[in-house]
PDB file of C-alpha atoms and ligand atoms in Angstrom:
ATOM      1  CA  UNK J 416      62.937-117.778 117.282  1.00  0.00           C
ATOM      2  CA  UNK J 417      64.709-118.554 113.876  1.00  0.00           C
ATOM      3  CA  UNK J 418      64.871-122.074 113.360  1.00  0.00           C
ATOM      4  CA  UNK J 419      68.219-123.715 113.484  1.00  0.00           C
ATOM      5  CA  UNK J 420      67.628-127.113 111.077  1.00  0.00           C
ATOM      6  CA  UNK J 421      70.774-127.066 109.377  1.00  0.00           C
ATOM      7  CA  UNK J 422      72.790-126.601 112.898  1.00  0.00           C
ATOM      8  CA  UNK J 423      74.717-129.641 115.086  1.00  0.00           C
ATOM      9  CA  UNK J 424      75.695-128.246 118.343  1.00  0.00           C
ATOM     10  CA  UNK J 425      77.936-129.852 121.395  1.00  0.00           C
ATOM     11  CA  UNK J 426      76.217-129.199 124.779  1.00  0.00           C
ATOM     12  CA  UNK J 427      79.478-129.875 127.359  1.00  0.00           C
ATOM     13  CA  UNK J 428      78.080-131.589 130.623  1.00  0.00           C
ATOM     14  CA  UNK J 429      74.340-132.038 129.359  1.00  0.00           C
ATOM     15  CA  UNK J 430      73.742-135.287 131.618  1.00  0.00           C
ATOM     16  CA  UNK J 431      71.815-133.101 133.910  1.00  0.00           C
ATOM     17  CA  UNK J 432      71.453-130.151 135.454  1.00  0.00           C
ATOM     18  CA  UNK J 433      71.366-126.846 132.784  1.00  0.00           C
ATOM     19  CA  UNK J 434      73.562-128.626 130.488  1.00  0.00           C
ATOM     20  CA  UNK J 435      70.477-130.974 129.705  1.00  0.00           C
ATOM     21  CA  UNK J 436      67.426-127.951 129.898  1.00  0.00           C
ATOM     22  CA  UNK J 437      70.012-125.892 127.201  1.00  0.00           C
ATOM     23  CA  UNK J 438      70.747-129.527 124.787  1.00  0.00           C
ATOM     24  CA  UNK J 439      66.308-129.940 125.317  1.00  0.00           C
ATOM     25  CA  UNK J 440      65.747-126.216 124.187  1.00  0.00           C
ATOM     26  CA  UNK J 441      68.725-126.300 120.977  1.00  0.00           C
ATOM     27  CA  UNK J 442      67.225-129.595 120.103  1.00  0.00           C
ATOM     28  CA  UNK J 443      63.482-127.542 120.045  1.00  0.00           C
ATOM     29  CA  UNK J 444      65.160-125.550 117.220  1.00  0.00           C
ATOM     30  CA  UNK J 445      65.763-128.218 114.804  1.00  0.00           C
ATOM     31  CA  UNK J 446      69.366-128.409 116.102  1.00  0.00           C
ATOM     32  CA  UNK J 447      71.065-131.892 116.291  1.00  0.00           C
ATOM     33  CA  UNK J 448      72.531-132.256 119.489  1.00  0.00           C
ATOM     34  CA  UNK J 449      76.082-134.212 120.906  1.00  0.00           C
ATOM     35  CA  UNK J 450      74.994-134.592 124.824  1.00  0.00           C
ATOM     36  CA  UNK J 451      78.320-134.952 126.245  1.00  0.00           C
ATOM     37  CA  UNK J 452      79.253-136.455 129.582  1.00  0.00           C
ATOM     38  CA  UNK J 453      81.719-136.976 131.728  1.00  0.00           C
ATOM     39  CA  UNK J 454      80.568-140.089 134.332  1.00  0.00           C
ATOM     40  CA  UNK J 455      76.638-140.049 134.291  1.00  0.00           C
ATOM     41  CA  UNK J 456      76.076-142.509 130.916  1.00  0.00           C
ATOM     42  CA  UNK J 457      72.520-142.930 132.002  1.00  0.00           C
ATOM     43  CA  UNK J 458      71.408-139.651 133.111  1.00  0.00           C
ATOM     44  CA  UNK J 459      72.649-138.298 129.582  1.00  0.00           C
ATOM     45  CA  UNK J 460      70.638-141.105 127.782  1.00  0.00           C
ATOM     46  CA  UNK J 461      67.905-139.867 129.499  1.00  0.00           C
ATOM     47  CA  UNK J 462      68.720-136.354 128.144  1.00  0.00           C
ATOM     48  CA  UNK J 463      68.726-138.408 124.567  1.00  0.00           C
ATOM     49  CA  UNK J 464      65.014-140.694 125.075  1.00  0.00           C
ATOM     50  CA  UNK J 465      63.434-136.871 125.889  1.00  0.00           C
ATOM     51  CA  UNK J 466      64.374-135.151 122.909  1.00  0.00           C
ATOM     52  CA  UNK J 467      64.332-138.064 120.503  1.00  0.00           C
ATOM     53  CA  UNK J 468      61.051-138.773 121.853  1.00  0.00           C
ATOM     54  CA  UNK J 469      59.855-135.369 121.145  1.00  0.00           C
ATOM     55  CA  UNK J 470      61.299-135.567 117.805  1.00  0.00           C
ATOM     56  CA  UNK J 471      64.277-134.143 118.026  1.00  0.00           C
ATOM     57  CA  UNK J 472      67.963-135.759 117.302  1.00  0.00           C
ATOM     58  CA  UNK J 473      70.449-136.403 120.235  1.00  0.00           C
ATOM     59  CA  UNK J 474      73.121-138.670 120.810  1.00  0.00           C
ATOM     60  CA  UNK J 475      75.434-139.464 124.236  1.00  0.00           C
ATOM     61  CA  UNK J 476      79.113-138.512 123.777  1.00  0.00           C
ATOM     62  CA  UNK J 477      81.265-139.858 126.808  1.00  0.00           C
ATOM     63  CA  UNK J 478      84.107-137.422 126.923  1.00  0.00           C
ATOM     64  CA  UNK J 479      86.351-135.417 129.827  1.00  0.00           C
ATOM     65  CA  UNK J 480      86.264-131.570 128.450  1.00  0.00           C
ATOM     66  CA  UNK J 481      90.013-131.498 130.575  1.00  0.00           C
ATOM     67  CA  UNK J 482      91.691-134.192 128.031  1.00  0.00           C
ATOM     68  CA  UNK J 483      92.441-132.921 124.248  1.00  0.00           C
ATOM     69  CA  UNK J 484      92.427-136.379 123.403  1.00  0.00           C
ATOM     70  CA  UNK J 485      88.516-136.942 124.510  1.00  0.00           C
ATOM     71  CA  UNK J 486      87.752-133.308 123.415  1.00  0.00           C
ATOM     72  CA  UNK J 487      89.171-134.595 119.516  1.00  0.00           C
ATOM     73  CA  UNK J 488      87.200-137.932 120.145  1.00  0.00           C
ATOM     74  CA  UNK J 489      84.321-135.627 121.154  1.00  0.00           C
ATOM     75  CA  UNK J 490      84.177-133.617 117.863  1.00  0.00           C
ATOM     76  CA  UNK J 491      84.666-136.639 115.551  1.00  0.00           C
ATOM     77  CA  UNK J 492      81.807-138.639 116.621  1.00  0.00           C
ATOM     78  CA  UNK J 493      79.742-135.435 116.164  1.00  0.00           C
ATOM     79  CA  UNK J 494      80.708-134.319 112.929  1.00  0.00           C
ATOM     80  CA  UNK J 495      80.579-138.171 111.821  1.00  0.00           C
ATOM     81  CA  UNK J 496      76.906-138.322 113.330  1.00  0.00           C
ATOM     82  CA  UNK J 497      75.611-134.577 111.885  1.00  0.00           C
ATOM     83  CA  UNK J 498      78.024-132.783 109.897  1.00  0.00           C
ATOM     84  CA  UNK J 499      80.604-129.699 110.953  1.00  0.00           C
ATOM     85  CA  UNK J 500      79.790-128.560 114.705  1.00  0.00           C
ATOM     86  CA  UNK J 501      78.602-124.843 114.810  1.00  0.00           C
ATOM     87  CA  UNK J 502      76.829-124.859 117.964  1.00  0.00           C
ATOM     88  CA  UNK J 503      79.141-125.503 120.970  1.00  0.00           C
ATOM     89  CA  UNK J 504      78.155-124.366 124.636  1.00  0.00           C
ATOM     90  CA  UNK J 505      81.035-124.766 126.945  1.00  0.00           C
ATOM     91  CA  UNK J 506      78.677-125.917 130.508  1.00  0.00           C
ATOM     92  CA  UNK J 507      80.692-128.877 132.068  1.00  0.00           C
ATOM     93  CA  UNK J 508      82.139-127.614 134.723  1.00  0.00           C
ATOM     94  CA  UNK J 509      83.469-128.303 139.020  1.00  0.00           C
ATOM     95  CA  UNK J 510      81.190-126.311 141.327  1.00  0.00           C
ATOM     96  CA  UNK J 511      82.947-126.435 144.349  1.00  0.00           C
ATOM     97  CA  UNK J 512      81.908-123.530 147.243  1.00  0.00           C
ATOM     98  CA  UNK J 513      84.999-123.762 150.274  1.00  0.00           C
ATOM     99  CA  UNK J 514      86.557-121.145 151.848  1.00  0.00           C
ATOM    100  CA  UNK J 515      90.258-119.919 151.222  1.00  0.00           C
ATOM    101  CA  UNK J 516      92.041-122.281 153.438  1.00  0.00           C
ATOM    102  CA  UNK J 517      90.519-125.391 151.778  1.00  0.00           C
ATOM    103  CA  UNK J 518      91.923-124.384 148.497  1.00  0.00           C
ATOM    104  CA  UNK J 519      94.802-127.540 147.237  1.00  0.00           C
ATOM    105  CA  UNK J 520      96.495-127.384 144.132  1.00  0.00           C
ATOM    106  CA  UNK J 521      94.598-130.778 143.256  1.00  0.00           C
ATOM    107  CA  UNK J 522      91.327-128.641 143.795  1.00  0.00           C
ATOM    108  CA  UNK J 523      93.116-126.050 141.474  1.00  0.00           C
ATOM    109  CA  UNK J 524      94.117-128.435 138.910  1.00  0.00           C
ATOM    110  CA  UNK J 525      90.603-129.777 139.261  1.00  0.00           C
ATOM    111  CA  UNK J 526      88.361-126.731 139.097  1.00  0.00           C
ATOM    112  CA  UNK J 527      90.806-125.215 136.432  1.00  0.00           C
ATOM    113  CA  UNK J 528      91.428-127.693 134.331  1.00  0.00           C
ATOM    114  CA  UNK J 529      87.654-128.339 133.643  1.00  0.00           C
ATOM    115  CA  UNK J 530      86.015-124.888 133.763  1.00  0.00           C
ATOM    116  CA  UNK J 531      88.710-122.903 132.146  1.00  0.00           C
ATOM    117  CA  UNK J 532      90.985-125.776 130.281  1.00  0.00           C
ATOM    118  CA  UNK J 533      88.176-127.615 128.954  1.00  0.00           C
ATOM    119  CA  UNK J 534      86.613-124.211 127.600  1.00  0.00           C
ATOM    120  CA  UNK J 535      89.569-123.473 125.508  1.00  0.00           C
ATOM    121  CA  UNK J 536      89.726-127.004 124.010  1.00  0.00           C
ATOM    122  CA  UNK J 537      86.899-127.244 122.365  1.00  0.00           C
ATOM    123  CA  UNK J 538      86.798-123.882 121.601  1.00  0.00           C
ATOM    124  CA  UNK J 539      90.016-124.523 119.615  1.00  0.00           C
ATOM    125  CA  UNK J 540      88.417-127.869 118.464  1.00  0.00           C
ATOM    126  CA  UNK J 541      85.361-125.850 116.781  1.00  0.00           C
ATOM    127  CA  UNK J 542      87.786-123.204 115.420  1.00  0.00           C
ATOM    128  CA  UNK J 543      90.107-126.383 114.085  1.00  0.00           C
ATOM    129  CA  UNK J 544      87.226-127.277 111.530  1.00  0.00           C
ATOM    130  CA  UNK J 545      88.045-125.822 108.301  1.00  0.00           C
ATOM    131  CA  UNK J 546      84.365-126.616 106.631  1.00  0.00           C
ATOM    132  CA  UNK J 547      82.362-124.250 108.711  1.00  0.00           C
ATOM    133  CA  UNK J 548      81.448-120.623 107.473  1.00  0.00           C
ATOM    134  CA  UNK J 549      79.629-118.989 110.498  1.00  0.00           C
ATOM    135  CA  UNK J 550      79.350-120.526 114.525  1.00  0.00           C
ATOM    136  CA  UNK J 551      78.427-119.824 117.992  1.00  0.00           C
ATOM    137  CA  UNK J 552      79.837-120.427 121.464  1.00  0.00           C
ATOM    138  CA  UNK J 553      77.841-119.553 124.106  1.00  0.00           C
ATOM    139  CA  UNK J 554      80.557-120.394 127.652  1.00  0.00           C
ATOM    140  CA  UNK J 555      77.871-120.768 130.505  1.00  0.00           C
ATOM    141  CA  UNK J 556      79.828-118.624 133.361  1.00  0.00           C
ATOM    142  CA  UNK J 557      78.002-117.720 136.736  1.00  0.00           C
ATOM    143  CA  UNK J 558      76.658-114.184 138.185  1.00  0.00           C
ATOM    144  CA  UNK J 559      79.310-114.606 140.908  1.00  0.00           C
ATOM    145  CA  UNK J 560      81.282-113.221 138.784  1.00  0.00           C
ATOM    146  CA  UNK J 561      79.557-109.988 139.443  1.00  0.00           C
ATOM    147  CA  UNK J 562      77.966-110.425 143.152  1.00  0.00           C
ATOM    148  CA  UNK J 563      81.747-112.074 143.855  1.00  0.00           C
ATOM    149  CA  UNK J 564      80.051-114.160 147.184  1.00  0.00           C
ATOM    150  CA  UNK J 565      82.431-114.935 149.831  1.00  0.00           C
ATOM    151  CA  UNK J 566      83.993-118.991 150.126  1.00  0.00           C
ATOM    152  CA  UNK J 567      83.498-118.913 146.256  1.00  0.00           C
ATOM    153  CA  UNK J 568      86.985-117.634 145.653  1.00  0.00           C
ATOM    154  CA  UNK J 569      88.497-120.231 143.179  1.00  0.00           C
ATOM    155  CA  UNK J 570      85.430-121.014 141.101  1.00  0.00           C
ATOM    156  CA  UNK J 571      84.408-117.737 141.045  1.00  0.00           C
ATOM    157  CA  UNK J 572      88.260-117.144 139.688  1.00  0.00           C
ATOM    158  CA  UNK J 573      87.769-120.036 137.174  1.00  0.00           C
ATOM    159  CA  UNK J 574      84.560-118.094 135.821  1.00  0.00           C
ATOM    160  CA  UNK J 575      85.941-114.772 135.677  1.00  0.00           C
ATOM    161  CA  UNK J 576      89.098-116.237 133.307  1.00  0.00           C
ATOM    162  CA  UNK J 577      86.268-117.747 131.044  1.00  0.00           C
ATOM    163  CA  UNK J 578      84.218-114.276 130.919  1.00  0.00           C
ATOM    164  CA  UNK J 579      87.819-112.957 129.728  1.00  0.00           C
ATOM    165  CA  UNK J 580      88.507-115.904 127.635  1.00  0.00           C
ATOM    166  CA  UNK J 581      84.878-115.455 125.686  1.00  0.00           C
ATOM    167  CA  UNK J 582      86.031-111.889 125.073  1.00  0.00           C
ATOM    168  CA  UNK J 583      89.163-112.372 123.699  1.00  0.00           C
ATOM    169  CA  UNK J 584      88.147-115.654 121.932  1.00  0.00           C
ATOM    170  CA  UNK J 585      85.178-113.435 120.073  1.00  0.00           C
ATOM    171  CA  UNK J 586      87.840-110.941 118.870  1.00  0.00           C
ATOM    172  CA  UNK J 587      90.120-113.360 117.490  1.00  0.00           C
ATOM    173  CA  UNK J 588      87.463-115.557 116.119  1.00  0.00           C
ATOM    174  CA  UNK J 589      85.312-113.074 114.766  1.00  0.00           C
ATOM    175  CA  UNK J 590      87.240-112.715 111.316  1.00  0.00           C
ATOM    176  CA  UNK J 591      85.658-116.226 110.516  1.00  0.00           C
ATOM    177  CA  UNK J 592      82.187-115.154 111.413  1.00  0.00           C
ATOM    178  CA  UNK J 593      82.525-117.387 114.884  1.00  0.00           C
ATOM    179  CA  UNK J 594      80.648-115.501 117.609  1.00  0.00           C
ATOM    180  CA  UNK J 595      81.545-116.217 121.233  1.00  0.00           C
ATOM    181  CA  UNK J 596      79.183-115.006 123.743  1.00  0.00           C
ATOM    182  CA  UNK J 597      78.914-116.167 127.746  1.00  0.00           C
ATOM    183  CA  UNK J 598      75.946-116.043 130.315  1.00  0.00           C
ATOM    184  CA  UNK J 599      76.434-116.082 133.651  1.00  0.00           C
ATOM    185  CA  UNK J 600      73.273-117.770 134.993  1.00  0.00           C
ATOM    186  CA  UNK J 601      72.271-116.585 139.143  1.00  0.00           C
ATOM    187  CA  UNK J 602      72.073-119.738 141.564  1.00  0.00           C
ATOM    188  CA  UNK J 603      69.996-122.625 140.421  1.00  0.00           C
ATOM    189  CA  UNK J 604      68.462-125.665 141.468  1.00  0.00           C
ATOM    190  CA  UNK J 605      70.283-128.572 139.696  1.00  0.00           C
ATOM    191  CA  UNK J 606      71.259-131.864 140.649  1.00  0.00           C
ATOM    192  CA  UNK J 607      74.932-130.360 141.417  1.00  0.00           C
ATOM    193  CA  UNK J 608      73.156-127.251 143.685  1.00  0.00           C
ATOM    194  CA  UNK J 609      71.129-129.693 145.526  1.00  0.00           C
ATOM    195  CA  UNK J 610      74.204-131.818 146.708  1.00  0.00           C
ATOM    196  CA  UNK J 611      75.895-128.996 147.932  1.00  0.00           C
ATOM    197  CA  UNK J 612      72.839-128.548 149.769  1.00  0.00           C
ATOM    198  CA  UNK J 613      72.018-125.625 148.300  1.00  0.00           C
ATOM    199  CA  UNK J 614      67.767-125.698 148.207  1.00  0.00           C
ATOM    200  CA  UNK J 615      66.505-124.429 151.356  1.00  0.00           C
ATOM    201  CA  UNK J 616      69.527-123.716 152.549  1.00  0.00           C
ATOM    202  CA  UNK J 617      69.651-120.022 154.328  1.00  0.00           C
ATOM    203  CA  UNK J 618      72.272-119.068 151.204  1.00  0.00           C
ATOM    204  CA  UNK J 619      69.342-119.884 148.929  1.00  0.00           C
ATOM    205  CA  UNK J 620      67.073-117.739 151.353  1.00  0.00           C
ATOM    206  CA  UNK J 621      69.554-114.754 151.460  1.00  0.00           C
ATOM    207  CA  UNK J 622      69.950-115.433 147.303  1.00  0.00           C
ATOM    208  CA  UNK J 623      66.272-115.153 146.915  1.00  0.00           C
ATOM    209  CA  UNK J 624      65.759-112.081 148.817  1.00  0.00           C
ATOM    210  CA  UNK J 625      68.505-110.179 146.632  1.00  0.00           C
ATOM    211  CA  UNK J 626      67.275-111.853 143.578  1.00  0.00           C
ATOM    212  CA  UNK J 627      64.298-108.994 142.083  1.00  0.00           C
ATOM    213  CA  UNK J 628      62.116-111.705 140.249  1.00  0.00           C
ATOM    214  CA  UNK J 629      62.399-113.566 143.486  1.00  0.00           C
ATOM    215  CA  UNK J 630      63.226-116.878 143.239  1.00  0.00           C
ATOM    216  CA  UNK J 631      65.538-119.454 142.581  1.00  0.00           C
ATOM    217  CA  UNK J 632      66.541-120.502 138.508  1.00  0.00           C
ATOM    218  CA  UNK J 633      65.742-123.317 137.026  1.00  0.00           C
ATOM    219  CA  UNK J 634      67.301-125.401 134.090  1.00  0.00           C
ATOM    220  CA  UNK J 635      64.460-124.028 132.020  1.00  0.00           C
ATOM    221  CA  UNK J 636      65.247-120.539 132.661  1.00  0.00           C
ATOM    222  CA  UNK J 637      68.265-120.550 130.395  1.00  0.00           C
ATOM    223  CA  UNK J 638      67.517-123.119 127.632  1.00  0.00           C
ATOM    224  CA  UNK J 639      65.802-120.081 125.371  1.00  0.00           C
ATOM    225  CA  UNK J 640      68.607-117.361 125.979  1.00  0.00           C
ATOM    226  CA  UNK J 641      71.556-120.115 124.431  1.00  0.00           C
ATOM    227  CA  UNK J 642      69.044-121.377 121.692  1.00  0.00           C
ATOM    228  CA  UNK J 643      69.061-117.192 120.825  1.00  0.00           C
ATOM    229  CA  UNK J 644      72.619-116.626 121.252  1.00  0.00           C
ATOM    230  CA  UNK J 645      72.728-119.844 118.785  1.00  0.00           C
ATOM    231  CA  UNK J 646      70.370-118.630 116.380  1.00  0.00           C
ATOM    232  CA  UNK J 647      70.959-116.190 113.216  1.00  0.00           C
ATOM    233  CA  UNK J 648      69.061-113.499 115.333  1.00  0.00           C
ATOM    234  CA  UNK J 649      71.866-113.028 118.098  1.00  0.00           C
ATOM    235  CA  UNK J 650      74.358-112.768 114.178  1.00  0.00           C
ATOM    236  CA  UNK J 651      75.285-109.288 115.546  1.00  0.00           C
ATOM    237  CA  UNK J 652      75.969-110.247 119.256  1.00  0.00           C
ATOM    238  CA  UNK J 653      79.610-111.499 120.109  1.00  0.00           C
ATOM    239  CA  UNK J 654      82.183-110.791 122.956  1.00  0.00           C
ATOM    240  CA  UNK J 655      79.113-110.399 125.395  1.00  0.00           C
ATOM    241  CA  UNK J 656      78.875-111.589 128.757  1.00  0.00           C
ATOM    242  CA  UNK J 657      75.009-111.404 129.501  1.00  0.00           C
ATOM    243  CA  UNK J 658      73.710-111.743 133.357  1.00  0.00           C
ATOM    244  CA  UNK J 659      70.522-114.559 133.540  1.00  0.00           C
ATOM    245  CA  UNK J 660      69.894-114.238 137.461  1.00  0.00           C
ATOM    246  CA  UNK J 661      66.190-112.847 138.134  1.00  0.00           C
ATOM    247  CA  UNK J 662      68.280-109.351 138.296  1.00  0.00           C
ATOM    248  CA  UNK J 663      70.513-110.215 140.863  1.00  0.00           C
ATOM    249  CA  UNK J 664      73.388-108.626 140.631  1.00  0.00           C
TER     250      UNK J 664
HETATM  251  N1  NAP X2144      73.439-124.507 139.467  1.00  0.00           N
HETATM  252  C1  NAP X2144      73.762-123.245 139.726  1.00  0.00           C
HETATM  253  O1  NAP X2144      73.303-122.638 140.707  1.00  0.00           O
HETATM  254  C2  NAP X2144      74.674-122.467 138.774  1.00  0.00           C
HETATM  255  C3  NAP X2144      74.766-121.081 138.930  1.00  0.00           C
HETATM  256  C4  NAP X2144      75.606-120.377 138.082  1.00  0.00           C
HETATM  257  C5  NAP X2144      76.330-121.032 137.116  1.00  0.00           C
HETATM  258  N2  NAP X2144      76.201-122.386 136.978  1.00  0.00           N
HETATM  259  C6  NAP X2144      77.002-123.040 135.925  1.00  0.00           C
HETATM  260  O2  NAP X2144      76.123-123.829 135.144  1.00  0.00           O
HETATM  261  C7  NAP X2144      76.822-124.975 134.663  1.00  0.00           C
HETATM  262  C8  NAP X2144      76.071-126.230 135.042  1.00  0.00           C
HETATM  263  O3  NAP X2144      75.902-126.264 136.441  1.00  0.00           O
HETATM  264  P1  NAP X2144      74.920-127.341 137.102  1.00  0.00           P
HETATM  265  O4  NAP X2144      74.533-126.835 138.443  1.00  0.00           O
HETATM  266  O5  NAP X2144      73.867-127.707 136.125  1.00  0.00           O
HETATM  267  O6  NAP X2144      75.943-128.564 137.300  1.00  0.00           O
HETATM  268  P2  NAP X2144      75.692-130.097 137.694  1.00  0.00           P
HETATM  269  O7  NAP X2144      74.259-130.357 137.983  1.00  0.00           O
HETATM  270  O8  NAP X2144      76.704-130.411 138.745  1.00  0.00           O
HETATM  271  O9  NAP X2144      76.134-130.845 136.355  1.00  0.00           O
HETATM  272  C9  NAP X2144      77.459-130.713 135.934  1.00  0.00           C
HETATM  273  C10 NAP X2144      77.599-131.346 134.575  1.00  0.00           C
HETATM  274  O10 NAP X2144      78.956-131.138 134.143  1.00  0.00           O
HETATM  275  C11 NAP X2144      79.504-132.393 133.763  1.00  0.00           C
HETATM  276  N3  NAP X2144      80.949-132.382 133.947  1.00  0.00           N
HETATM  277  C12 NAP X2144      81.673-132.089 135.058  1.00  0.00           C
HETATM  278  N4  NAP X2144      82.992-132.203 134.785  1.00  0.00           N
HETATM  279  C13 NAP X2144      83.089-132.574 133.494  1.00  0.00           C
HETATM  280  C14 NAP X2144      84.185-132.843 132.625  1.00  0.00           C
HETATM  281  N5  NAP X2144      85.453-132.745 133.054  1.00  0.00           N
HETATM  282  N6  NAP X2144      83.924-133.191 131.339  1.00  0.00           N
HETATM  283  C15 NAP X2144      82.647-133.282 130.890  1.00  0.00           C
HETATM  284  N7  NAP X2144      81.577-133.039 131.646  1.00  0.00           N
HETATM  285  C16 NAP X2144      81.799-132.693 132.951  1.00  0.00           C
HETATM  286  C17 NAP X2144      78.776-133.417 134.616  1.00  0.00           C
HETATM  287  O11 NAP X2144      78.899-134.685 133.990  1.00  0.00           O
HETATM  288  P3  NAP X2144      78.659-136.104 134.753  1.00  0.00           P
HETATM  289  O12 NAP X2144      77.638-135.865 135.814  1.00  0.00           O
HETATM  290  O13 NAP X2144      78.212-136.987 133.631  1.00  0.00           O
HETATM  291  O14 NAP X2144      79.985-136.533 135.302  1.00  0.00           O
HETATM  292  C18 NAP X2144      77.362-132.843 134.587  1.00  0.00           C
HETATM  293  O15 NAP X2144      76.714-133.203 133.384  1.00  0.00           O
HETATM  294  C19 NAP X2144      78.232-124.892 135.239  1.00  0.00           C
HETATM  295  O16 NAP X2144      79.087-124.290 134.298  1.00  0.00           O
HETATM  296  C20 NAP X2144      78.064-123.983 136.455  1.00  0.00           C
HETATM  297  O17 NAP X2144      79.259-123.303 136.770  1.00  0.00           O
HETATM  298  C21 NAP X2144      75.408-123.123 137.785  1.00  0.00           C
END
């Protein structure tokens, strides 16, 4: 793995979950790291205390990815604290399983506005720095998008405008040697899975049983693939939406 000394990188929702095992792995590779938040101010110092203690640099942003005023708040404090952002990964987002006639337009404002609205905020907010010659943005999608499970219809929606967006994004941003990539991680246990109710739940039984390396993901499982797609080795890789579910599919 190249080492990434020089980069500062945004990790969006890194208070838990795989938000903080991605901000732990990018701050492995030399990378300073903004661990942004949204409500849990002590479970993203915690994020901080383990990588600082392990030598790395971290700070705790507070910021909603849904509001261009925190996203701009966001970027300031992180280019004041390490220099130009070049690293962003786009993981905050509303996990919400419920079946078609549950859907509100608050839930759609909700869902939308933070997986898909807050994704194209920053990513204009890293492509509004003038002082940066190469970056990466790596949007953390889900592998619903390709196994499409049933009562998953408007996150699985939000995730499947992001896989578009990343594509897009990558062509437009390309020019100015920004590479956009997405991976779409298979279910995992997080503190967001497990109060859902997700571990040993029969879903998580049926999930397992389709899932070839046999088992359920972990927030370690995805930490290395973003610290690649960060690194100068993934330089030729952009516009790619790459599956990270044990081969479910
Ligand atoms: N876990 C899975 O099985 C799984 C599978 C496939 C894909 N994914 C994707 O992986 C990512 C992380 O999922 P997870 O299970 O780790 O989630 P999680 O445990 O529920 O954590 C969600 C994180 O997102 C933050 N967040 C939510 N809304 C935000 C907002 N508006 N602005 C800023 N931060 C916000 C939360 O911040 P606070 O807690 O501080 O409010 C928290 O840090 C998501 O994109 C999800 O779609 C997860």
């Amino acid at each position: 793995m190249s080492s990434n000394n020089a980069r500062t990188a945004i990790v969006t929702g890194a208070s838990k979950g795989l938000g903080a095992g991605i901000a732990q792995a990018l701050a492995e590779t030399g990378t300073a790291v903004v661990v942004n938040y949204r409500t849990d101010a002590q479970g993203a110092e915690r994020v901080v205390t383990g990588i600082t203690a392990n030598g790395g640099r971290a700070m705790a942003v507070q910021a909603d990815v849904a509001s261009s005023d925190d996203v701009r708040r966001l970027f300031d404090r992180a280019r004041e604290a390490y220099g130009p952002v070049d690293v962003l990964v786009n993981n905050a987002a509303v996990v919400n399983f419920a079946p078609l006639s549950d859907i509100t337009e608050d839930e759609f404002q909700r869902e939308m506005t933070t997986n898909l609205l807050g994704t194209i905020l920053t990513t204009q907010a890293l492509a509004a720095q003038d002082d940066i010659a190469a970056a990466s943005i790596i949007n953390v999608s889900t592998a619903g998008t390709v196994t499409h499970p049933p009562y998953a219809s408007l996150y699985v929606a939000s995730k499947s405008a992001v896989n578009a967006f990343t594509i897009v994004a990558a062509k437009e941003l390309g020019p100015r040697g920004i590479r956009v990539n997405a991976i779409m991680p298979g279910p995992s246990d997080t503190e967001g899975s497990r109060a859902m109710g997700y571990a040993g739940s029969d879903q998580e039984a049926q999930a397992i049983a389709a899932t070839p390396l046999g088992r359920t993901g972990t927030p370690d499982d995805y930490g290395p693939l973003v610290a690649f797609l960060a690194s100068d080795d993934a330089r030729w890789i952009t516009g790619d939406v790459i599956l990270a579910s044990g081969g479910m599919r």
